[in-house]
Coordinates of N, CA and C in Angstrom, one line a residue:
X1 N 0.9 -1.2 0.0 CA 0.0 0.0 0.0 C 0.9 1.2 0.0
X2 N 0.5 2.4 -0.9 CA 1.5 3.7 -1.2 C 1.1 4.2 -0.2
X3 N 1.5 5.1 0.2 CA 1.0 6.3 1.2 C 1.7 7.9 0.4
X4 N 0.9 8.7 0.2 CA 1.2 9.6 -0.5 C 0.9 10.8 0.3
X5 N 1.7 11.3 0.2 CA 2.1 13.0 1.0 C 1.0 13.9 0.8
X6 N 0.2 14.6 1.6 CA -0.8 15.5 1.0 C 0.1 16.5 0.6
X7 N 0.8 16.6 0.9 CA 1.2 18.5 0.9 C 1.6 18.2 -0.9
X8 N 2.5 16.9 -1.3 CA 3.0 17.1 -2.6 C 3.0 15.8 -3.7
X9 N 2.0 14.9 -3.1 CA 1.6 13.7 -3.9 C 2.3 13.1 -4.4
X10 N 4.0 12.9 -3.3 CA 4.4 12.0 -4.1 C 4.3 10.9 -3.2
X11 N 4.8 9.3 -3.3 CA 5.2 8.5 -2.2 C 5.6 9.1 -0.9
X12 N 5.0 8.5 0.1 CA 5.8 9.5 1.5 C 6.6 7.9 2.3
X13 N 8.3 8.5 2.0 CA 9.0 7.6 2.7 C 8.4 7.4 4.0
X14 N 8.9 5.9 4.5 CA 8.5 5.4 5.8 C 10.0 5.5 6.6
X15 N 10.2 6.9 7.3 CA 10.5 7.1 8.4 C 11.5 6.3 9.2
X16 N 10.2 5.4 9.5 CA 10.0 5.3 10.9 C 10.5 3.3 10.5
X17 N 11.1 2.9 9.6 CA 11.0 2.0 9.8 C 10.4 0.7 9.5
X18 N 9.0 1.4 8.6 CA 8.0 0.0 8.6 C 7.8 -0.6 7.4
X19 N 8.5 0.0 6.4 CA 8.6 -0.5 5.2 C 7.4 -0.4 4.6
X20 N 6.7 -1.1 3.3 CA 6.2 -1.8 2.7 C 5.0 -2.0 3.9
X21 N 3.7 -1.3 3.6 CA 3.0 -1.9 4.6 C 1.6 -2.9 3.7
X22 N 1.7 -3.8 3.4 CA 0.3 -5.2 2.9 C -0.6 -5.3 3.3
X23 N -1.5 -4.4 3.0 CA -3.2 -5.3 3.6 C -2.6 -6.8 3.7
X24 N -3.9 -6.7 4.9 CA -4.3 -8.3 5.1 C -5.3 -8.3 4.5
X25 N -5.0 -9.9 4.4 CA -6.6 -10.2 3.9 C -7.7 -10.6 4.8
X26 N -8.4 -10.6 4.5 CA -9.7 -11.0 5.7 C -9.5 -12.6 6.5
X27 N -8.6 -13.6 5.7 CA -8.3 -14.6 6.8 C -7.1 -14.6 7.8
X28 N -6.2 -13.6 7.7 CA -5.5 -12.9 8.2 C -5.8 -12.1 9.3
X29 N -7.4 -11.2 9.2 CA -7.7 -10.5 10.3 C -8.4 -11.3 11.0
X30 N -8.8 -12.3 10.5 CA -9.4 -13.1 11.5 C -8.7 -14.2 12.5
X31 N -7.6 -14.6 11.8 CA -6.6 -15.0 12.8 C -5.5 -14.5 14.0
X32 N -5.5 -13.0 13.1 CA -5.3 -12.3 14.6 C -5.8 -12.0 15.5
X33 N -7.5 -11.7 15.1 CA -8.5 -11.8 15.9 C -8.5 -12.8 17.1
X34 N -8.7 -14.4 16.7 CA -8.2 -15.6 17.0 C -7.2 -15.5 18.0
X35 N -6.2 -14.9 17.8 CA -5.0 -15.1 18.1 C -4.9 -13.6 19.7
X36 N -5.7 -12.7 19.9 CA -6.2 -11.7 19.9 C -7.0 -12.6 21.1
X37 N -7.9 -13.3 20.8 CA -9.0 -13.9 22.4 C -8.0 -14.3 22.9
X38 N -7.0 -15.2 22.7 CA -6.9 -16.0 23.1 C -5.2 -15.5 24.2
X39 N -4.6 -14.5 23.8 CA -3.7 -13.7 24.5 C -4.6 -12.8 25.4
X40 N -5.6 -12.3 25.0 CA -6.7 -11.6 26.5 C -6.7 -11.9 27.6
X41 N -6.8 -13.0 27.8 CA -6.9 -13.8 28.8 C -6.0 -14.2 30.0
X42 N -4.3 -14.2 29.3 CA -3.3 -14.0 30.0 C -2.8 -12.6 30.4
X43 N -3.4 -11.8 29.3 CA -3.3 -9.8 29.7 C -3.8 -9.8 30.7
X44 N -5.1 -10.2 30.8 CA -6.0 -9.7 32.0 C -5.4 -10.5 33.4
X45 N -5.1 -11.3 32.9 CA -4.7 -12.4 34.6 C -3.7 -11.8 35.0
X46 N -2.6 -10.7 34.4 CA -1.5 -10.3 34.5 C -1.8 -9.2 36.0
X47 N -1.4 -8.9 37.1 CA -1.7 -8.0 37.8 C -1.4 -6.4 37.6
X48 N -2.4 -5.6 37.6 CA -2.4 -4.7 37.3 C -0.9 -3.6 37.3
X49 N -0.5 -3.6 37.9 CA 0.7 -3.1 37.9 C 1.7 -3.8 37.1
X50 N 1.4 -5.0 36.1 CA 2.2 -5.3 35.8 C 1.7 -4.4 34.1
X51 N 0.6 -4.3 33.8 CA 0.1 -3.8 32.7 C 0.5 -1.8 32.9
X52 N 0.5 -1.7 34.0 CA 1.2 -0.3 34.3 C 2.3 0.0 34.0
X53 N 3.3 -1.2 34.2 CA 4.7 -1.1 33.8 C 5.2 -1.0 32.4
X54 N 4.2 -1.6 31.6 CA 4.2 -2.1 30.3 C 3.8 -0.9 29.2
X55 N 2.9 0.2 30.0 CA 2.6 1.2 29.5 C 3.5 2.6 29.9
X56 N 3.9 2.1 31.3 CA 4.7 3.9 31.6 C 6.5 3.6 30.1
X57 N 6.6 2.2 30.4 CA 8.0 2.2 29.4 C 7.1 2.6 28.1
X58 N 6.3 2.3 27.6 CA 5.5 2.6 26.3 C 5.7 4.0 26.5
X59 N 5.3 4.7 27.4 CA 5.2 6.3 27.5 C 6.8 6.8 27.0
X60 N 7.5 6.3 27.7 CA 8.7 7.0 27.5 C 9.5 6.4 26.0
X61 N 9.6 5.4 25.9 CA 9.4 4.9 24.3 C 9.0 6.3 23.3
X62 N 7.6 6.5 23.4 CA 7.1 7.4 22.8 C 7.5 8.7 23.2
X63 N 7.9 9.0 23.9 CA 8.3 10.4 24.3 C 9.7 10.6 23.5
X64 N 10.5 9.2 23.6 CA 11.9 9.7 23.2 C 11.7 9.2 21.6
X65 N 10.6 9.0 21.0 CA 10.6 8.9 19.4 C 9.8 10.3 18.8
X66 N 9.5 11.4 20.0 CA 9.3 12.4 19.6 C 9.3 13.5 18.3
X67 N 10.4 13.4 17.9 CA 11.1 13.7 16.4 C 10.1 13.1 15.3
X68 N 10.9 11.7 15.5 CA 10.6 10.6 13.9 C 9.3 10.3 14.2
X69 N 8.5 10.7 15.0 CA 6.8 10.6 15.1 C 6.4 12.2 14.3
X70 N 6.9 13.2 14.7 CA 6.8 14.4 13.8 C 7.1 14.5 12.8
X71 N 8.3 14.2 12.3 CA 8.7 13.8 11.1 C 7.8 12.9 10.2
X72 N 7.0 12.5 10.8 CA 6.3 11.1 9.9 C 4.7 11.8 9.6
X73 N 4.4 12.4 10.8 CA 3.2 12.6 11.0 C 3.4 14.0 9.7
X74 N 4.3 15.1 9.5 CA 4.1 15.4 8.5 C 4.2 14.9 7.6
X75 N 4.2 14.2 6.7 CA 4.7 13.3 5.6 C 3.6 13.5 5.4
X76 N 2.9 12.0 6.6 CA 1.7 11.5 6.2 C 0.4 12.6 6.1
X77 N 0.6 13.4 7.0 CA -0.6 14.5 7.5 C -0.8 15.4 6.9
X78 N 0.3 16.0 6.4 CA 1.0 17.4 6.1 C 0.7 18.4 6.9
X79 N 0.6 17.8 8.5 CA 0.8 18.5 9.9 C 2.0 19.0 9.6
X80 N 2.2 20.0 10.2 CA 3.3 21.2 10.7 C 4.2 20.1 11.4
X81 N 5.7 20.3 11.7 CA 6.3 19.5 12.7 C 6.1 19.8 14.0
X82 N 5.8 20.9 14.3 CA 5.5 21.6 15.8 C 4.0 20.8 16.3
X83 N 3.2 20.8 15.4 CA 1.7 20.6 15.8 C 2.4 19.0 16.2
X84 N 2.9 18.4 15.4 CA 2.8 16.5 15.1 C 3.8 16.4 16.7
X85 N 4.7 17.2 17.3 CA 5.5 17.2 18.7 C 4.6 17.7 19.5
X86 N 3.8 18.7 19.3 CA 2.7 19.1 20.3 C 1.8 17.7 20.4
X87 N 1.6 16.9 19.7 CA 0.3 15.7 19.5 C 1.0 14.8 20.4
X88 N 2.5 14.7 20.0 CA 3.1 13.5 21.3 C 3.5 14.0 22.3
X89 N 3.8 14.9 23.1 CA 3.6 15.7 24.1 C 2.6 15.6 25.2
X90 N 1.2 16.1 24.1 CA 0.2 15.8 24.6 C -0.3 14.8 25.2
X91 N 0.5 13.1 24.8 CA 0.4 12.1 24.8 C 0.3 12.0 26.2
X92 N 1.6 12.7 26.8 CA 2.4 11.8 28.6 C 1.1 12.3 29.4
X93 N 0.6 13.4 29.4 CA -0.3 14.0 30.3 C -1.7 12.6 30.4
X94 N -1.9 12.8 29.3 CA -2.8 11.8 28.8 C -2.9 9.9 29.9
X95 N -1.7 9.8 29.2 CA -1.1 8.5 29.5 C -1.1 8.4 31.0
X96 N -0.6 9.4 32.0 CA -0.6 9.3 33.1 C -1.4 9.7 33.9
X97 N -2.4 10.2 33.5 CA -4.0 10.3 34.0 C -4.4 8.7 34.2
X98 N -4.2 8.3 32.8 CA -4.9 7.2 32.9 C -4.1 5.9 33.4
X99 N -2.8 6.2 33.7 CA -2.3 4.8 35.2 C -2.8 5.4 36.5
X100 N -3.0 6.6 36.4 CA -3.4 6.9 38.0 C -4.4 6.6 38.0
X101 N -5.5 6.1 37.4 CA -7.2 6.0 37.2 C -7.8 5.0 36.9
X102 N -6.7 4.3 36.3 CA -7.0 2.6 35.8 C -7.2 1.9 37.2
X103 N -7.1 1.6 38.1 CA -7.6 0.7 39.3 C -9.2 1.3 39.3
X104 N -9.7 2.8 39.5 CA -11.1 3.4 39.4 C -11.8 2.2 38.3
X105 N -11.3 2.4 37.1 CA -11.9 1.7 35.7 C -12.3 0.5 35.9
X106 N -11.4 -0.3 37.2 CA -11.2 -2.1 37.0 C -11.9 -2.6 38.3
X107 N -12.5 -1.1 39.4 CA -12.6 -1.9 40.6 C -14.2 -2.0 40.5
X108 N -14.6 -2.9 41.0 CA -15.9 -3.6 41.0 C -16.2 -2.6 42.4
X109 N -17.9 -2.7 43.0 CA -18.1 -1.4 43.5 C -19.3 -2.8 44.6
X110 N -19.8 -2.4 45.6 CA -21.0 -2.9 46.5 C -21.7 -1.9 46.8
X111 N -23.1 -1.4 46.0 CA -23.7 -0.3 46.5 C -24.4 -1.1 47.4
X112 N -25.1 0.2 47.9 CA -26.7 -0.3 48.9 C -27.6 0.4 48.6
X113 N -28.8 -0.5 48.6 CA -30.2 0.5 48.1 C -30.3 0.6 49.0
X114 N -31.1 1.4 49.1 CA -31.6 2.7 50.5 C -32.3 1.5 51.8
X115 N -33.1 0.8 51.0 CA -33.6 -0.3 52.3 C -32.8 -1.6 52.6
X116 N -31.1 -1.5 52.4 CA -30.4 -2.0 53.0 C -29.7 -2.8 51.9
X117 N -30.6 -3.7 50.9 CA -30.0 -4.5 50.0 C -28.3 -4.2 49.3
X118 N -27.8 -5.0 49.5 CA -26.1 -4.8 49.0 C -26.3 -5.6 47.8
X119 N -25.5 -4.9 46.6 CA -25.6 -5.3 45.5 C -24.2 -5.3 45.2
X120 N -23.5 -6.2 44.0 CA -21.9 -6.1 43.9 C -22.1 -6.3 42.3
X121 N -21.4 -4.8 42.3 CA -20.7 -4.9 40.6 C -19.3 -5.1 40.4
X122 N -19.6 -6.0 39.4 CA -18.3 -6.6 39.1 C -17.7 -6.1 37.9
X123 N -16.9 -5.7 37.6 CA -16.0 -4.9 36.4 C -15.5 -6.0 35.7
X124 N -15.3 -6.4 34.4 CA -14.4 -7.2 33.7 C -13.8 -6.5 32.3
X125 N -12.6 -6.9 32.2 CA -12.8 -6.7 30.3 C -13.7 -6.7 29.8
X126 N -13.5 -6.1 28.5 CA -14.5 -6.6 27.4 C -14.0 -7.9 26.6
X127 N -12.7 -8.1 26.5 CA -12.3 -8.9 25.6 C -11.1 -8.2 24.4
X128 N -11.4 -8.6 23.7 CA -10.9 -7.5 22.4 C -11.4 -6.9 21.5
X129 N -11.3 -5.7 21.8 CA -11.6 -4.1 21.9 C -10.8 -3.9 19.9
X130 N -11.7 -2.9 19.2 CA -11.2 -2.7 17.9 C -11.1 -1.4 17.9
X131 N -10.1 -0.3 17.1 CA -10.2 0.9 16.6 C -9.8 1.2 15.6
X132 N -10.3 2.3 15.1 CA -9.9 2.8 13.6 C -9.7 4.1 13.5
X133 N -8.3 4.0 13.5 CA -7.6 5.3 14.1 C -7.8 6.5 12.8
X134 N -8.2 7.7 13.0 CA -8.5 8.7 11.7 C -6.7 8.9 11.3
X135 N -7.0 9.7 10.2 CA -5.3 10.2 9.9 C -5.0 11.2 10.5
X136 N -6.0 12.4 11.2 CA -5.3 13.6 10.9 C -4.9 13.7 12.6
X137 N -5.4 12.5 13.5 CA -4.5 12.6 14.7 C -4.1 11.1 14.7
X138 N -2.9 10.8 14.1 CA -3.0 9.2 14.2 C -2.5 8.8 15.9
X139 N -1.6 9.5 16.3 CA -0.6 9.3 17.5 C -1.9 9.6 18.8
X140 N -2.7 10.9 19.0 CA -3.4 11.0 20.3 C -4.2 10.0 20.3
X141 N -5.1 9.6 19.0 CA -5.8 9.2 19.2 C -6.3 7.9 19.3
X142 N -4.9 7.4 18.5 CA -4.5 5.5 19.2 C -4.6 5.6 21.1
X143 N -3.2 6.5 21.2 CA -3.1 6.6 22.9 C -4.2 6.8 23.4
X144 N -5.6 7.7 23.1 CA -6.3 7.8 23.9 C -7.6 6.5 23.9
X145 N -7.2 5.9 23.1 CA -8.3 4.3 22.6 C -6.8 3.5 23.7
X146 N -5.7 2.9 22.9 CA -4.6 1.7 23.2 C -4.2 1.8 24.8
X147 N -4.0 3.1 25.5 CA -3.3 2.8 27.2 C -4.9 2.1 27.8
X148 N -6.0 3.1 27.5 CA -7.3 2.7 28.8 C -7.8 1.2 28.9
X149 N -7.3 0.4 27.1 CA -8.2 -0.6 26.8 C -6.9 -1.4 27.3
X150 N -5.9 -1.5 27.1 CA -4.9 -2.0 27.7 C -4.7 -2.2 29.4
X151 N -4.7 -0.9 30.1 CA -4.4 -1.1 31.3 C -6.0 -2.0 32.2
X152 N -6.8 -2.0 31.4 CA -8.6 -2.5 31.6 C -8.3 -4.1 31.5
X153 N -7.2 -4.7 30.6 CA -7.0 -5.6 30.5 C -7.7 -6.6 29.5
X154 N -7.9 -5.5 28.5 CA -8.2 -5.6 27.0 C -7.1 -6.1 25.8
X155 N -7.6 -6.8 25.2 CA -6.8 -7.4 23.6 C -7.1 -6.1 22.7
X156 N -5.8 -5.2 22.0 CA -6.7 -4.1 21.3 C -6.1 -4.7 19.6
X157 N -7.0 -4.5 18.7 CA -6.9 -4.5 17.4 C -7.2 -3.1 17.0
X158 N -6.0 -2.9 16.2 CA -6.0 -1.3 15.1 C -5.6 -1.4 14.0
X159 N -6.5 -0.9 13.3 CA -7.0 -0.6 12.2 C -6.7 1.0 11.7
X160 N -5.3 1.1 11.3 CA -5.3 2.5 11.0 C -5.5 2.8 9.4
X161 N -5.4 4.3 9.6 CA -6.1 4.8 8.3 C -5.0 4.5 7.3
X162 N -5.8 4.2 5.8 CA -4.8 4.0 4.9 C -4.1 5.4 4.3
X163 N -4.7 6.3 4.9 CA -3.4 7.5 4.6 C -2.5 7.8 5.2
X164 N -2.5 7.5 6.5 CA -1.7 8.0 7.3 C -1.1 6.3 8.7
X165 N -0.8 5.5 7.8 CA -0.6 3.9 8.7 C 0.4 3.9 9.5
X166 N 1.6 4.8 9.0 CA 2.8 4.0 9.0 C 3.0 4.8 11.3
X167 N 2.7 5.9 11.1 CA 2.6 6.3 12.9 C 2.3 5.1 13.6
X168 N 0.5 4.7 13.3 CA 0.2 3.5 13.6 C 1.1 2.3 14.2
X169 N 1.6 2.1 12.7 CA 2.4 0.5 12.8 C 3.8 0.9 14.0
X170 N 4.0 2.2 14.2 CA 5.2 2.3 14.8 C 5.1 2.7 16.0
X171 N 3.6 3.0 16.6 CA 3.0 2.6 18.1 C 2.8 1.5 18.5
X172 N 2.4 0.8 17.7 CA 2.1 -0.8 17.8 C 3.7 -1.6 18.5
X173 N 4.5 -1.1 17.4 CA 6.1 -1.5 17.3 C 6.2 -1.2 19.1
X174 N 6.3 0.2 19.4 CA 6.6 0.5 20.5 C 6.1 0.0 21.7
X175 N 4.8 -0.8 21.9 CA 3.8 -1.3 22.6 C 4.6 -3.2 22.8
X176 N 5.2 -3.3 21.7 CA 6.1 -4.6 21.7 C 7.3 -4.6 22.5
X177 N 8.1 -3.5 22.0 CA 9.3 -3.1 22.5 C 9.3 -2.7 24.3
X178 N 8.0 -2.5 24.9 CA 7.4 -2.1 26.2 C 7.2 -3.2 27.2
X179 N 6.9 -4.1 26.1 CA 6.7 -5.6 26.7 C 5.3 -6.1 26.8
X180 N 4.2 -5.4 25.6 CA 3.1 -6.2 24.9 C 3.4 -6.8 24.3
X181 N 2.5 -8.1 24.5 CA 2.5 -9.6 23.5 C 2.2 -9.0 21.7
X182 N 3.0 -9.3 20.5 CA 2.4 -9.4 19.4 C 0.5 -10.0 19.2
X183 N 0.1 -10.7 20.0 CA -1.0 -11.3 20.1 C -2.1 -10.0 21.1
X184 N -1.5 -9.5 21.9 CA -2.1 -8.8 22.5 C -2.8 -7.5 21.7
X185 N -1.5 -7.2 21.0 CA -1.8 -5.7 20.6 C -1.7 -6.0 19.3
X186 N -2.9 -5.7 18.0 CA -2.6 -6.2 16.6 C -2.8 -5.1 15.8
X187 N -1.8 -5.2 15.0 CA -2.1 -3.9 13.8 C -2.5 -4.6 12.6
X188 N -4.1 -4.1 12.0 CA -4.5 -4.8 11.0 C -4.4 -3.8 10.0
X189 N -3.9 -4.4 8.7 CA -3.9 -3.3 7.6 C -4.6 -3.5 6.6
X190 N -5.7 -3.1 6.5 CA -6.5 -3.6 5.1 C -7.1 -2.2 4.3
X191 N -7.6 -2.6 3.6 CA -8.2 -0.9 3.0 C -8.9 -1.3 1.7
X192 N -9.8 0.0 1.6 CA -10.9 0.0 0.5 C -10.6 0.2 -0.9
X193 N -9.4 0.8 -0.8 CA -8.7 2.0 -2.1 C -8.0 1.0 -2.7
X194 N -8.1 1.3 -4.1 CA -7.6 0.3 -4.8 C -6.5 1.3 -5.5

């Protein structure tokens, strides 16, 4: 799949590393899917703090790829480089709201109805969780879908935009390099555009 520059329509080099990026095919997304339940399950059993850990090195990962995420994001965007470092900046505040708040997200609660009855809600995953990240914020707006569904103890599948993928695939990357399972965290690439 090409990815072409808005600003000047030609090919926009990949940066960042990802080469050549291939739709999958549909039995492809379904085996990561597959592949995707079936890592959920050991995500979730994992103790929270251990999914905390996995995300604050992700944070800093991402913090220190600051540059070649701007660099990319104009390529792909034809964002300003200031705006595309302002977007991963934006990120840490983000990110660390949501370790401080992820126990709130995951804890199960025992109200009381007024005439005494105790009732207990129970919190669980969902399972595995899908997004389809737009182009024109590819980086906040993975982070603001990939840390919550993550630290909740979610399988996430992304689906980024075919104009702007390659940010995507190199959050994904970084989520590996943090100490997410390949199974855990899936980047699917398919697209309409012929």
């Amino acid at each position: 799949m090409q990815v072409l520059n808005p600003s000047t329509g030609m090919v926009t080099p990949h940066l960042l590393g990802a080469g050549t990026i291939q739709p999958d095919s549909p039995e492809v997304v379904q085996s990561k899917f597959n592949a995707a339940l079936v890592a959920q399950l050991d995500w979730a059993a994992n103790p929270s703090e251990h999914r905390r850990q996995v995300i604050a090195a992700f944070k800093q990962l991402l913090l220190a790829s600051k540059e070649d995420l701007a660099r990319q994001m104009a390529l792909e965007c034809g964002k300003p480089i200031s705006q595309g470092r302002g977007e991963v900046e934006a990120c840490e505040y983000r990110i660390e709201w949501f370790m401080e708040h992820a126990d709130e997200f995951t804890r199960g609660s025992t109200p009381h109805t007024p005439d005494g009855e105790e009732h207990i809600v129970k919190i669980q995953p969902a399972g595995v969780v899908g997004f389809l990240s737009a182009f024109n914020f590819p980086v906040l707006m993975c982070v603001d879908f990939l840390v919550p569904a993550l630290l909740c103890g979610n399988a996430v599948m992304l689906k980024p935009s075919e104009v702007a993928p390659t940010c995507v695939s190199f959050l994904v990357d970084l989520l590996y390099r943090a100490g997410a399972t390949h199974e855990v965290v899936q980047a699917v690439s398919y697209t309409h555009l012929r």
